[in-house]
Tab-separated table of C-alpha atoms in Angstrom:
chain	number	residue	atom	x	y	z
A	1	MET	CA	-0.028	-0.039	-0.036
A	2	PRO	CA	1.195	3.410	-0.838
A	3	ALA	CA	2.694	5.539	2.081
A	4	GLY	CA	0.335	7.822	3.174
A	5	LEU	CA	-2.970	6.208	2.065
A	6	ILE	CA	-5.287	5.044	5.076
A	7	PRO	CA	-7.436	2.178	4.000
A	8	ARG	CA	-11.042	2.805	3.955
A	9	ARG	CA	-12.932	0.840	6.756
A	10	VAL	CA	-15.198	-1.578	5.244
A	11	ARG	CA	-18.506	-2.622	6.565
A	12	PRO	CA	-18.514	-6.314	7.738
A	13	ASP	CA	-20.648	-8.475	5.742
A	14	THR	CA	-22.456	-9.623	8.839
A	15	ALA	CA	-23.440	-6.149	10.069
A	16	GLU	CA	-27.013	-5.754	9.421
A	17	ARG	CA	-29.879	-3.481	10.122
A	18	LEU	CA	-31.766	-4.386	13.408
A	19	PRO	CA	-35.305	-6.035	12.802
A	20	PRO	CA	-38.162	-3.576	12.657
A	21	ASP	CA	-39.732	-4.385	15.714
A	22	PHE	CA	-36.518	-3.383	17.404
A	23	TYR	CA	-37.293	0.244	16.058
A	24	ARG	CA	-40.892	-0.187	16.683
A	25	LEU	CA	-40.071	-1.132	20.456
A	26	ARG	CA	-37.626	1.605	20.866
A	27	GLY	CA	-39.807	4.043	19.557
A	28	ALA	CA	-42.781	3.116	21.741
A	29	PHE	CA	-41.014	3.267	24.796
A	30	THR	CA	-39.535	6.368	24.064
A	31	ALA	CA	-42.873	7.939	23.424
A	32	GLY	CA	-43.916	6.363	26.750
A	33	ARG	CA	-41.091	8.032	28.574
A	34	LEU	CA	-41.383	11.201	26.677
A	35	GLY	CA	-45.330	11.439	28.063
A	36	SER	CA	-44.289	10.798	31.482
A	37	ALA	CA	-41.540	13.425	31.610
A	38	LEU	CA	-44.074	15.740	30.379
A	39	GLY	CA	-46.650	14.874	32.679
A	40	ALA	CA	-43.904	15.052	35.672
A	41	GLY	CA	-44.224	19.005	35.750
A	42	ALA	CA	-48.022	19.239	35.302
A	43	LEU	CA	-48.948	16.750	38.036
A	44	PRO	CA	-47.485	18.428	41.305
A	45	LEU	CA	-49.251	22.017	39.527
A	46	VAL	CA	-52.333	20.180	39.624
A	47	ALA	CA	-52.371	18.922	43.281
A	48	ILE	CA	-50.783	22.076	44.679
A	49	VAL	CA	-52.880	24.979	42.838
A	50	LEU	CA	-56.061	23.267	41.519
A	51	VAL	CA	-56.707	20.411	44.302
A	52	GLY	CA	-55.054	22.410	47.124
A	53	ALA	CA	-53.023	19.202	48.443
A	54	SER	CA	-50.635	19.612	51.558
A	55	ASP	CA	-47.268	18.831	51.490
A	56	LEU	CA	-47.481	15.133	52.501
A	57	PRO	CA	-49.808	13.816	49.987
A	58	VAL	CA	-47.886	15.913	46.918
A	59	SER	CA	-44.645	13.749	48.071
A	60	LEU	CA	-46.436	10.691	48.270
A	61	MET	CA	-47.904	11.285	44.761
A	62	VAL	CA	-44.470	11.485	43.601
A	63	ALA	CA	-42.790	8.747	45.210
A	64	GLY	CA	-46.046	6.687	44.021
A	65	ALA	CA	-44.864	7.739	40.444
A	66	GLY	CA	-41.355	7.314	41.273
A	67	VAL	CA	-42.296	3.445	41.966
A	68	ALA	CA	-44.340	3.333	38.806
A	69	ALA	CA	-41.568	4.645	36.753
A	70	ALA	CA	-38.968	2.091	38.410
A	71	VAL	CA	-41.382	-0.664	37.341
A	72	ILE	CA	-41.361	0.245	33.571
A	73	ALA	CA	-37.988	1.714	33.271
A	74	LEU	CA	-35.602	0.391	30.482
A	75	PRO	CA	-32.556	1.609	28.914
A	76	LEU	CA	-34.240	2.069	25.479
A	77	GLY	CA	-34.636	5.703	24.461
A	78	SER	CA	-33.258	7.076	27.505
A	79	LYS	CA	-31.170	9.905	25.903
A	80	LEU	CA	-34.238	11.274	24.144
A	81	SER	CA	-36.570	10.898	26.884
A	82	THR	CA	-34.133	13.387	29.117
A	83	LEU	CA	-35.677	16.139	26.731
A	84	GLY	CA	-39.138	15.639	28.516
A	85	GLY	CA	-38.121	17.432	31.509
A	86	PRO	CA	-37.241	20.946	29.676
A	87	VAL	CA	-39.923	20.485	27.148
A	88	GLY	CA	-42.491	19.753	29.789
A	89	GLY	CA	-41.465	22.509	31.875
A	90	LEU	CA	-41.546	24.883	28.722
A	91	LEU	CA	-45.310	23.378	27.939
A	92	VAL	CA	-46.488	23.868	31.147
A	93	ALA	CA	-45.224	27.468	31.300
A	94	VAL	CA	-46.826	28.370	27.676
A	95	SER	CA	-50.018	25.994	27.286
A	96	GLY	CA	-50.910	25.220	30.900
A	97	THR	CA	-51.336	21.798	32.675
A	98	THR	CA	-54.272	20.606	30.781
A	99	THR	CA	-52.878	20.582	27.450
A	100	THR	CA	-49.307	19.014	29.118
A	101	LEU	CA	-51.505	16.182	30.484
A	102	ILE	CA	-53.523	15.614	27.164
A	103	ILE	CA	-49.850	15.344	25.294
A	104	ASP	CA	-48.648	12.920	28.397
A	105	SER	CA	-51.740	10.745	27.786
A	106	LEU	CA	-51.238	10.824	23.781
A	107	GLY	CA	-47.286	9.816	24.533
A	108	HIS	CA	-48.714	6.539	26.527
A	109	LEU	CA	-51.366	5.914	23.740
A	110	VAL	CA	-48.590	6.280	20.985
A	111	SER	CA	-46.346	3.737	22.826
A	112	ALA	CA	-49.386	1.260	23.200
A	113	LEU	CA	-50.016	1.513	19.703
A	114	GLY	CA	-46.607	1.173	18.887
A	115	ILE	CA	-46.313	-1.831	20.902
A	116	ARG	CA	-49.115	-3.447	19.218
A	117	ARG	CA	-47.612	-3.225	15.820
A	118	ILE	CA	-44.973	-5.496	16.980
A	119	ARG	CA	-45.309	-8.557	14.960
A	120	THR	CA	-42.297	-10.945	15.815
A	121	PRO	CA	-43.410	-13.098	18.888
A	122	GLU	CA	-41.200	-13.302	21.893
A	123	THR	CA	-38.493	-16.126	21.591
A	124	PRO	CA	-39.024	-18.802	24.883
A	125	PRO	CA	-35.704	-18.459	26.649
A	126	ALA	CA	-33.384	-21.251	26.485
A	127	HIS	CA	-33.457	-21.750	30.671
A	128	ARG	CA	-36.109	-20.715	32.673
A	129	ASN	CA	-35.017	-19.914	36.116
A	130	SER	CA	-36.981	-20.345	39.279
A	131	ASP	CA	-37.909	-17.885	41.665
A	132	ARG	CA	-35.240	-19.391	43.818
A	133	GLY	CA	-32.587	-18.889	41.037
A	134	THR	CA	-33.606	-15.293	40.863
A	135	ALA	CA	-33.197	-14.684	44.417
A	136	GLN	CA	-30.122	-16.142	44.391
A	137	GLY	CA	-28.693	-14.038	41.640
A	138	ILE	CA	-29.537	-10.757	43.123
A	139	GLU	CA	-28.216	-12.027	46.456
A	140	ALA	CA	-25.168	-12.845	44.589
A	141	GLY	CA	-25.063	-9.433	43.199
A	142	TRP	CA	-25.298	-7.827	46.520
A	143	THR	CA	-22.676	-10.089	48.201
A	144	TYR	CA	-20.001	-9.168	45.434
A	145	LEU	CA	-21.136	-5.396	45.651
A	146	PHE	CA	-20.475	-5.259	49.208
A	147	ALA	CA	-17.281	-7.146	49.309
A	148	HIS	CA	-15.629	-4.963	46.517
A	149	PRO	CA	-13.246	-2.519	47.578
A	150	THR	CA	-14.540	0.283	44.983
A	151	LEU	CA	-18.158	-0.838	44.181
A	152	HIS	CA	-19.624	-0.498	47.705
A	153	ARG	CA	-18.295	2.986	48.346
A	154	LEU	CA	-19.594	3.956	44.733
A	155	PHE	CA	-22.931	2.410	46.141
A	156	TRP	CA	-23.438	4.092	49.059
A	157	ASN	CA	-22.292	7.443	47.640
A	158	ALA	CA	-25.361	6.935	45.279
A	159	THR	CA	-27.587	5.841	47.903
A	160	LEU	CA	-26.825	8.987	50.093
A	161	CYS	CA	-26.687	11.390	47.375
A	162	GLY	CA	-29.620	10.071	45.203
A	163	GLY	CA	-31.944	9.776	48.134
A	164	SER	CA	-30.887	13.271	49.446
A	165	LEU	CA	-31.547	14.640	45.850
A	166	VAL	CA	-35.140	12.915	45.190
A	167	LEU	CA	-36.115	13.708	48.846
A	168	ILE	CA	-36.075	17.582	47.790
A	169	SER	CA	-37.429	16.776	44.067
A	170	PRO	CA	-40.983	17.542	45.143
A	171	LEU	CA	-40.443	20.247	47.467
A	172	PRO	CA	-39.402	23.168	44.964
A	173	ALA	CA	-42.889	22.809	43.452
A	174	LEU	CA	-44.355	23.375	46.853
A	175	LEU	CA	-41.826	26.376	47.549
A	176	VAL	CA	-42.444	27.891	44.258
A	177	LEU	CA	-46.235	27.617	44.069
A	178	ARG	CA	-47.264	27.920	47.561
A	179	GLU	CA	-44.698	30.080	49.823
A	180	LEU	CA	-43.424	32.190	46.868
A	181	GLY	CA	-46.707	32.644	45.195
A	182	PHE	CA	-45.060	32.119	41.363
A	183	PRO	CA	-47.569	32.023	38.761
A	184	PRO	CA	-47.689	28.480	36.996
A	185	TRP	CA	-45.693	29.653	33.973
A	186	GLN	CA	-42.581	30.694	36.334
A	187	TYR	CA	-42.925	27.252	37.670
A	188	GLY	CA	-42.605	26.047	34.373
A	189	LEU	CA	-39.483	27.728	33.765
A	190	VAL	CA	-38.098	26.505	37.108
A	191	LEU	CA	-38.853	23.254	35.824
A	192	GLY	CA	-37.896	23.088	32.479
A	193	LEU	CA	-34.469	25.455	31.527
A	194	PRO	CA	-32.268	23.970	34.029
A	195	GLY	CA	-32.700	20.522	32.304
A	196	LEU	CA	-30.564	22.353	29.235
A	197	GLY	CA	-27.822	22.291	31.904
A	198	GLY	CA	-28.045	18.366	32.249
A	199	LEU	CA	-27.962	18.151	28.488
A	200	LEU	CA	-24.473	20.588	28.493
A	201	GLY	CA	-22.986	18.161	31.232
A	202	SER	CA	-23.618	15.192	29.521
A	203	TRP	CA	-22.171	16.876	26.457
A	204	CYS	CA	-18.934	18.226	28.121
A	205	ALA	CA	-18.487	14.758	30.332
A	206	PRO	CA	-16.492	13.056	27.772
A	207	ARG	CA	-14.376	15.951	26.922
A	208	LEU	CA	-13.651	16.624	30.510
A	209	VAL	CA	-12.409	12.938	31.278
A	210	ALA	CA	-10.131	13.244	28.001
A	211	ARG	CA	-8.541	16.708	29.546
A	212	PHE	CA	-8.553	15.685	33.269
A	213	GLY	CA	-9.207	11.780	33.462
A	214	GLU	CA	-11.724	9.797	34.646
A	215	HIS	CA	-11.218	9.859	38.332
A	216	THR	CA	-10.416	13.432	38.530
A	217	VAL	CA	-13.886	14.200	36.934
A	218	LEU	CA	-15.808	11.409	38.791
A	219	LEU	CA	-14.572	12.983	42.278
A	220	GLY	CA	-14.988	16.863	41.149
A	221	ALA	CA	-18.598	16.136	39.749
A	222	GLY	CA	-19.365	13.918	42.401
A	223	THR	CA	-18.488	16.536	45.285
A	224	LEU	CA	-19.800	19.574	42.999
A	225	ARG	CA	-23.323	18.284	42.536
A	226	THR	CA	-23.856	18.154	46.249
A	227	CYS	CA	-23.170	22.026	47.006
A	228	TRP	CA	-26.134	23.705	45.001
A	229	PRO	CA	-29.455	22.756	46.727
A	230	GLY	CA	-28.708	25.050	49.638
A	231	LEU	CA	-29.345	27.857	47.476
A	232	ILE	CA	-33.137	27.138	46.957
A	233	VAL	CA	-33.552	27.677	50.823
A	234	LEU	CA	-32.402	31.202	50.244
A	235	ALA	CA	-34.772	31.904	47.288
A	236	GLY	CA	-37.427	34.589	47.877
A	237	PRO	CA	-40.183	36.333	45.965
A	238	GLY	CA	-39.685	38.289	42.857
A	239	PRO	CA	-37.448	38.018	39.962
A	240	LEU	CA	-34.080	37.424	42.062
A	241	GLY	CA	-35.645	34.660	43.855
A	242	LEU	CA	-36.578	33.239	40.377
A	243	THR	CA	-32.827	33.719	39.176
A	244	VAL	CA	-31.587	31.892	42.379
A	245	LEU	CA	-33.820	29.135	41.748
A	246	LEU	CA	-32.555	29.092	37.935
A	247	VAL	CA	-29.065	28.997	38.959
A	248	ALA	CA	-29.637	26.601	41.566
A	249	GLU	CA	-31.187	23.828	39.788
A	250	THR	CA	-28.987	24.510	36.624
A	251	LEU	CA	-26.070	24.233	38.332
A	252	LEU	CA	-27.118	21.087	39.998
A	253	LEU	CA	-28.229	19.469	36.743
A	254	LEU	CA	-24.841	20.513	34.857
A	255	CYS	CA	-22.809	18.578	37.474
A	256	ALA	CA	-25.194	15.732	37.479
A	257	GLY	CA	-24.863	15.854	33.736
A	258	VAL	CA	-20.960	15.200	34.006
A	259	PHE	CA	-21.193	12.976	36.949
A	260	ASN	CA	-23.631	10.437	35.803
A	261	PRO	CA	-22.205	9.109	32.721
A	262	VAL	CA	-18.607	9.262	34.334
A	263	PHE	CA	-20.128	7.306	37.122
A	264	ALA	CA	-21.733	4.680	35.211
A	265	ALA	CA	-18.714	4.156	33.265
A	266	TYR	CA	-16.722	3.752	36.382
A	267	ARG	CA	-18.497	1.411	38.081
A	268	THR	CA	-18.918	-0.825	35.025
A	269	ASN	CA	-15.490	-0.974	34.622
A	270	HIS	CA	-15.000	-2.262	38.458
A	271	THR	CA	-17.449	-4.683	37.840
A	272	ALA	CA	-16.146	-8.360	36.691
A	273	ASP	CA	-17.785	-9.819	33.480
A	274	ASP	CA	-19.432	-12.792	35.279
A	275	HIS	CA	-21.181	-10.511	37.676
A	276	MET	CA	-22.237	-7.536	35.479
A	277	VAL	CA	-26.039	-8.445	35.308
A	278	ARG	CA	-26.128	-9.501	38.980
A	279	VAL	CA	-24.655	-6.499	40.136
A	280	GLY	CA	-26.745	-4.553	37.827
A	281	THR	CA	-29.635	-5.917	38.783
A	282	ALA	CA	-28.974	-5.920	42.678
A	283	TRP	CA	-27.928	-2.065	42.518
A	284	SER	CA	-31.244	-1.117	40.373
A	285	ILE	CA	-33.743	-2.991	42.846
A	286	SER	CA	-31.776	-1.164	45.787
A	287	ALA	CA	-32.383	2.199	44.314
A	288	LYS	CA	-35.855	1.880	43.323
A	289	CYS	CA	-36.692	0.616	46.888
A	290	VAL	CA	-34.864	3.181	48.683
A	291	GLN	CA	-35.295	6.255	46.465
A	292	PRO	CA	-39.252	6.375	47.261
A	293	ALA	CA	-39.078	5.841	50.868
A	294	PHE	CA	-36.762	9.240	50.737
A	295	ILE	CA	-39.246	11.095	48.668
A	296	ALA	CA	-41.918	10.250	51.270
A	297	LEU	CA	-39.579	11.002	54.132
A	298	GLY	CA	-39.105	14.535	52.600
A	299	GLY	CA	-42.949	15.036	52.494
A	300	VAL	CA	-43.111	14.049	56.236
A	301	LEU	CA	-40.367	16.562	56.931
A	302	ALA	CA	-42.328	19.360	54.948
A	303	ALA	CA	-45.483	18.459	57.011
A	304	ALA	CA	-43.738	18.612	60.461
A	305	LEU	CA	-40.913	21.187	59.701
A	306	GLY	CA	-41.704	23.262	56.651
A	307	VAL	CA	-40.740	23.036	52.919
A	308	ARG	CA	-37.431	25.305	53.735
A	309	ALA	CA	-36.355	23.422	56.671
A	310	ALA	CA	-36.837	20.268	54.647
A	311	ILE	CA	-34.902	21.260	51.812
A	312	ALA	CA	-32.257	22.548	54.327
A	313	LEU	CA	-31.875	19.457	56.245
A	314	ALA	CA	-31.156	17.631	52.814
A	315	ALA	CA	-29.000	20.133	51.482
A	316	LEU	CA	-26.772	19.727	54.794
A	317	ALA	CA	-26.686	15.554	54.233
A	318	LEU	CA	-25.787	16.175	50.595
A	319	PRO	CA	-22.055	16.970	51.035
A	320	ALA	CA	-21.492	13.924	53.362
A	321	SER	CA	-22.705	11.834	50.516
A	322	ALA	CA	-19.181	12.488	48.473
A	323	ALA	CA	-16.995	10.717	51.333
A	324	PRO	CA	-17.600	7.411	50.231
A	325	LEU	CA	-16.442	8.157	46.658
A	326	PRO	CA	-12.935	6.346	45.775
A	327	TRP	CA	-10.607	9.048	47.087
A	328	GLY	CA	-7.726	6.994	47.463
A	329	GLY	CA	-8.235	6.142	43.964
A	330	GLY	CA	-9.526	3.107	42.027
A	331	HIS	CA	-8.542	-0.589	42.721
A	332	GLY	CA	-7.880	-1.841	39.344
A	333	ASP	CA	-10.041	-3.536	36.928
A	334	PRO	CA	-11.363	-6.853	38.377
A	335	ARG	CA	-12.878	-8.023	35.415
A	336	PRO	CA	-11.171	-11.316	33.943
A	337	GLY	CA	-9.075	-10.790	31.036
A	338	PRO	CA	-9.107	-13.179	28.004
A	339	ASP	CA	-6.647	-15.433	29.317
A	340	THR	CA	-7.835	-16.232	32.986
A	341	GLY	CA	-10.689	-18.077	31.691
A	342	GLY	CA	-13.041	-20.012	34.140
A	343	ASN	CA	-16.210	-18.969	36.327
A	344	ARG	CA	-15.182	-16.413	38.794
A	345	SER	CA	-18.683	-16.007	40.071
A	346	GLY	CA	-19.218	-19.482	41.914
A	347	LEU	CA	-22.657	-19.563	40.676
A	348	ASP	CA	-24.154	-21.822	37.884
A	349	GLU	CA	-23.310	-19.821	34.679
A	350	SER	CA	-26.002	-22.093	32.752
A	351	GLY	CA	-28.753	-19.671	33.808
A	352	ALA	CA	-30.016	-17.355	30.948
A	353	ASP	CA	-29.443	-14.322	33.051
A	354	GLY	CA	-27.759	-12.489	30.608
A	355	VAL	CA	-26.055	-12.528	26.967
A	356	THR	CA	-22.284	-13.349	26.880
A	357	GLY	CA	-20.406	-10.215	26.741
A	358	GLN	CA	-23.426	-8.029	27.479
A	359	ARG	CA	-22.782	-4.553	29.096
A	360	GLN	CA	-25.834	-3.464	30.794
A	361	PRO	CA	-25.763	0.261	32.627
A	362	ILE	CA	-25.784	-0.293	36.123
A	363	THR	CA	-28.734	2.118	37.222
């Protein structure tokens, strides 16, 4: 080959377009997730402004929505559904709650019709795990997780920080609409515009990692994301208060947008291949059980102490959640290399708990 010429990359003959039913499923799921995200801002607005619900019922409503979302959550279409927050907030601001809830319902209708168009029947699994086998797999994931020098630190960080943040999540609506007396369209701005900070953060994440390194970005963004909710307590009525809320929420989501993809990659890289699905399942179950409890706790605190006091308590607890991060550095990549072979899990690998080589995000 002449010097200076680079061979053109040829697409392998085996690379084919995915089946049409995959795209139908992806589109249906994305429509449902977008609908849920659009309605997320309207439901607290209806409960607070129209129904006049107290602090605790509003938080319990959000907790119930979190449980429902946890049951149907899948990785498909997650990037597109992140646009739902900003768009939903702007729809609330421009069109009001009725239009937003109608669009929410249409999103679920489109999702159902999309699933109805799927033609290929589901292939029965080669092995059917019993309930006991599934429970053993989850227990093995927890055992591996808590025995690992890095993963258990990441787990406690995610639990404490995520729990504190979701505890706060329904309270700004109560603060903005009830205590500060902002009109619904300004609540829509507070809900929607900061989401653009999250999108910007996720766009910046790989560039920051390339410049500063994965570990530095993990620690920096993981710490910075705990600093901003305290500003919410300082918000007062008028344009200055609205600005404080927008700045606090935008900086929080900007740092979280940087942290989340780096965090997901870091914990995946520190999970052995033969435990990837088990650890992912155990981690996901833990988060989806703990976070609704934190949301309900936020409602109890708001009812007993007031909205500002509840937000302040969570804001004070947030910086402590950065302590479990792996400040001493990583502990190496424990995943088996190509020459190690063997089964490191100590469990029966014949069970159909995942596809060989599968890389599922641990959420």
